[in-house]
């Protein structure tokens, strides 16, 4: 019965880790962290009955807008595309790019030789990051079961001799 209990404990540990890894994504953790640590206002003396004072922080934000006319860019957009720039606190950062019309679905309105672009890989070449984690988890699972059986064997062998201190 101890073996069954140990097996169930190991199985539930494996199942819990697998579910947490599969269900809680990095996006969910990022959203939780943003909700907890990026509050706009901090209340001081909240135990008093008066209205609390608010401290506000200036938030830095990024935005994507049409590049200003005085900003010279070598990017030429075609088929209804518009040159847009990324702004950070009202300053242009990054490489200008073509924002395409809806008719082209946001693609192929410019010549990709003018800007940096990404090439998609085939679907079968993309590796899942969880494969290595599952292999390591299974190895830990079987190692823990094997060590438990070795422990039971040593306990049975040493208790028969009544000389437990020499076995360990």
Coordinates of C-alpha atoms in Angstrom, one line a residue:
X1 CA 0.0 0.0 0.0
X2 CA 3.0 2.3 0.5
X3 CA 4.0 1.8 -3.0
X4 CA 0.6 2.7 -4.3
X5 CA 0.5 5.9 -2.2
X6 CA 4.0 6.8 -3.4
X7 CA 3.0 6.2 -7.0
X8 CA -0.1 8.3 -6.7
X9 CA 1.8 11.1 -5.1
X10 CA 4.4 11.1 -7.9
X11 CA 1.7 10.9 -10.5
X12 CA -0.2 13.9 -9.1
X13 CA 3.0 15.9 -8.8
X14 CA 3.7 15.1 -12.5
X15 CA 0.2 15.9 -13.5
X16 CA 0.2 19.2 -11.5
X17 CA 3.4 20.4 -13.1
X18 CA 2.2 19.4 -16.5
X19 CA -1.1 21.2 -16.1
X20 CA 0.6 24.3 -14.6
X21 CA 3.0 24.3 -17.5
X22 CA 0.3 23.9 -20.1
X23 CA -2.4 26.2 -18.6
X24 CA -0.4 29.1 -17.2
X25 CA 1.4 30.7 -20.1
X26 CA 4.0 33.5 -19.9
X27 CA 1.3 35.9 -21.2
X28 CA -0.9 35.1 -18.3
X29 CA 2.0 35.6 -15.8
X30 CA 2.9 38.9 -17.5
X31 CA -0.7 40.1 -17.2
X32 CA -0.8 39.2 -13.5
X33 CA 2.5 40.9 -12.9
X34 CA 1.3 44.0 -14.7
X35 CA -1.9 44.1 -12.6
X36 CA 0.0 43.7 -9.4
X37 CA 3.0 45.9 -10.0
X38 CA 2.0 48.7 -12.4
X39 CA -0.7 50.5 -10.6
X40 CA -1.3 54.2 -11.5
X41 CA -2.0 55.3 -8.1
X42 CA -0.5 54.5 -4.6
X43 CA -2.7 55.3 -1.6
X44 CA -1.1 56.8 1.4
X45 CA -2.6 56.7 4.9
X46 CA -5.4 54.4 3.7
X47 CA -6.4 53.5 7.3
X48 CA -7.7 57.0 7.9
X49 CA -11.3 58.0 7.0
X50 CA -10.2 60.9 4.8
X51 CA -9.8 60.8 1.1
X52 CA -6.4 59.3 0.4
X53 CA -3.8 61.2 -1.5
X54 CA -2.9 59.9 -4.9
X55 CA 0.6 59.7 -6.2
X56 CA 0.7 59.3 -10.0
X57 CA 3.6 58.1 -12.0
X58 CA 4.3 59.3 -15.5
X59 CA 3.9 56.3 -17.8
X60 CA 6.1 55.9 -20.8
X61 CA 4.2 54.5 -23.7
X62 CA 4.8 53.6 -27.3
X63 CA 2.6 54.4 -30.2
X64 CA 2.7 53.9 -33.9
X65 CA 1.7 56.9 -36.1
X66 CA 2.3 58.2 -39.6
X67 CA 5.8 59.5 -39.9
X68 CA 6.0 63.3 -39.8
X69 CA 6.6 65.0 -43.2
X70 CA 10.0 66.4 -42.1
X71 CA 11.3 62.9 -41.4
X72 CA 13.0 61.6 -44.5
X73 CA 12.7 57.9 -45.1
X74 CA 14.0 55.7 -47.9
X75 CA 11.1 53.3 -47.6
X76 CA 8.7 53.5 -50.5
X77 CA 5.2 52.0 -50.0
X78 CA 3.1 50.7 -52.8
X79 CA -0.5 49.6 -53.3
X80 CA -2.0 51.9 -50.7
X81 CA 0.7 51.5 -48.0
X82 CA 1.6 54.3 -45.7
X83 CA 5.0 54.8 -44.1
X84 CA 4.6 54.6 -40.3
X85 CA 7.0 55.2 -37.5
X86 CA 7.2 53.9 -33.9
X87 CA 7.2 56.6 -31.3
X88 CA 8.4 56.3 -27.7
X89 CA 7.5 59.3 -25.6
X90 CA 6.9 61.3 -28.8
X91 CA 10.4 60.5 -30.2
X92 CA 10.9 58.3 -33.3
X93 CA 12.6 55.0 -32.5
X94 CA 13.2 52.0 -34.7
X95 CA 13.0 51.5 -38.5
X96 CA 10.1 53.0 -40.4
X97 CA 7.8 50.5 -42.0
X98 CA 4.9 50.3 -44.5
X99 CA 1.5 49.9 -43.0
X100 CA -0.6 48.4 -45.7
X101 CA -4.3 48.8 -46.5
X102 CA -6.9 46.3 -45.6
X103 CA -7.2 45.2 -49.2
X104 CA -3.8 43.6 -48.9
X105 CA -4.4 42.2 -45.4
X106 CA -1.4 44.1 -44.0
X107 CA 1.1 42.4 -46.3
X108 CA 2.9 42.8 -49.6
X109 CA 2.3 46.5 -50.2
X110 CA 5.9 47.3 -50.2
X111 CA 9.1 45.9 -51.6
X112 CA 10.7 43.8 -48.8
X113 CA 14.2 44.7 -50.0
X114 CA 13.8 48.2 -48.4
X115 CA 13.1 47.0 -44.9
X116 CA 14.1 44.3 -42.5
X117 CA 11.6 41.4 -42.5
X118 CA 11.2 37.9 -41.0
X119 CA 10.9 34.7 -43.0
X120 CA 8.6 32.1 -41.6
X121 CA 9.9 28.5 -41.1
X122 CA 8.0 25.5 -42.1
X123 CA 5.5 24.2 -39.5
X124 CA 7.4 20.9 -39.0
X125 CA 10.7 22.7 -38.2
X126 CA 9.3 24.6 -35.3
X127 CA 10.2 22.8 -32.1
X128 CA 8.1 22.8 -29.0
X129 CA 10.0 24.0 -25.9
X130 CA 8.0 21.7 -23.7
X131 CA 9.5 18.5 -25.2
X132 CA 12.7 18.8 -23.2
X133 CA 10.8 19.7 -20.0
X134 CA 8.6 16.6 -20.3
X135 CA 11.6 14.4 -20.8
X136 CA 13.3 15.8 -17.8
X137 CA 10.1 15.5 -15.8
X138 CA 9.7 11.8 -16.7
X139 CA 13.3 11.1 -15.8
X140 CA 12.8 12.7 -12.4
X141 CA 9.6 10.7 -12.0
X142 CA 11.2 7.4 -12.8
X143 CA 14.3 8.2 -10.7
X144 CA 12.2 9.0 -7.7
X145 CA 10.3 5.7 -8.1
X146 CA 13.6 3.8 -8.5
X147 CA 15.1 5.4 -5.4
X148 CA 12.0 4.6 -3.4
X149 CA 12.3 0.9 -4.4
X150 CA 15.9 0.9 -3.4
X151 CA 15.0 2.5 -0.1
X152 CA 12.4 -0.2 0.5
X153 CA 14.8 -2.9 -0.4
X154 CA 17.4 -1.6 2.0
X155 CA 14.8 -1.2 4.8
X156 CA 13.7 -4.7 4.4
X157 CA 17.2 -6.1 4.3
X158 CA 18.5 -4.1 7.2
X159 CA 15.5 -4.6 9.5
X160 CA 15.9 -8.4 9.0
X161 CA 19.4 -8.1 10.4
X162 CA 18.4 -5.6 13.1
X163 CA 21.5 -3.6 12.2
X164 CA 20.0 -0.6 10.5
X165 CA 22.9 1.9 11.3
X166 CA 25.4 -0.1 9.2
X167 CA 23.2 -0.1 6.1
X168 CA 23.0 3.6 5.8

